[in-house]
């Protein structure tokens, strides 16, 4: 019994001491507002784990980039974090896929993986 | 007697005007062998109702209330399409509208005003059997609340002459999804049908990944198509992409219709999804409706498709177009 408790304590200590890749990841803030993202372009490195920190300044937006397997809602009033490790270089478009009004169809940004 | 339209005939006929007498006619089971008749009866008993030939028309993306350079004529194409259908000597059995009946607005009271303007025009159709589904411009901003208050449920099913029609809503949740609740409803709805039942789904967005970076997809479309996969005769009619497109997934056939407001570019091309520019010399270019004729080849139901151009002779000349554009603000 005592051995079991010790193992759990050691595991907890190890988790606290060695942060997960997501905790280590470079943070990239992206702000959504009708009908644009800011910045309009971000550069990522192939194989580098990054966390996109998505915030909405007005209504619920979406963030879809199929090639990078990202599909997230961005509700207003809180941060939405998405961790990604791009495996292919290229220029990808992320779009808002939560209908947000008249300019919704043009709300997009570029994710450039080098 | 005319033969049922296959794809080759459809391609050949695409682009023809819907003139008087052009409505495709198929005599019920004419020319069918006694074996064929027996098989049709058997399938009819299995499906609940025997398939008998009929015609219907698909309208899409009328965008009532839209104002802008891609179409300074507003509802003129919609009104012309209604007149074209009314001029047919033999009226179709029903009319389907596959979403974006109205264009979204955030002006106080204007959403409902546009939703009331739509039935004013659609109500001129001689055919009163009219079925609609919402598009994101109708229902994406308020979860479909205003739409349902005017048009009723946004998903439903009905049977017509041995064909099961399913209206699916893939817009009301803001995102391009059908959602688990509706998928569960669909599963139950399909349970009573044998695999031979002819099924026509009508919805707004494509139920497959046509071009996700243009938001031309439905996130859980695969789940819908998996439920439909056991059925031998499934056609999905949709709008949203403002152009004709045909694709097969498994044995299902997906057909996108043109809009009545402006066209979008070919998804096979790279580039932006921008409305095709308005052509004053051909104001209805890239717009149109679709006629569908269900016939029987032996016991097998076959859906013939005719893409219908709107007649614009009276609007084709400079004088004509200037008359139409009188008072239109191009700013």
mmCIF file of C-alpha atoms in Angstrom, chain B residues 8 13 141 214 242:
data_model
loop_
_atom_site.group_PDB
_atom_site.id
_atom_site.type_symbol
_atom_site.label_atom_id
_atom_site.label_comp_id
_atom_site.label_asym_id
_atom_site.label_seq_id
_atom_site.Cartn_x
_atom_site.Cartn_y
_atom_site.Cartn_z
ATOM 1 C CA UNK B 8 -25.361 11.974 -71.655
ATOM 2 C CA UNK B 13 -29.914 19.147 -72.886
ATOM 3 C CA UNK B 141 -27.107 33.919 -37.076
ATOM 4 C CA UNK B 214 -14.340 27.511 -49.221
ATOM 5 C CA UNK B 242 -24.182 28.592 -56.760
#
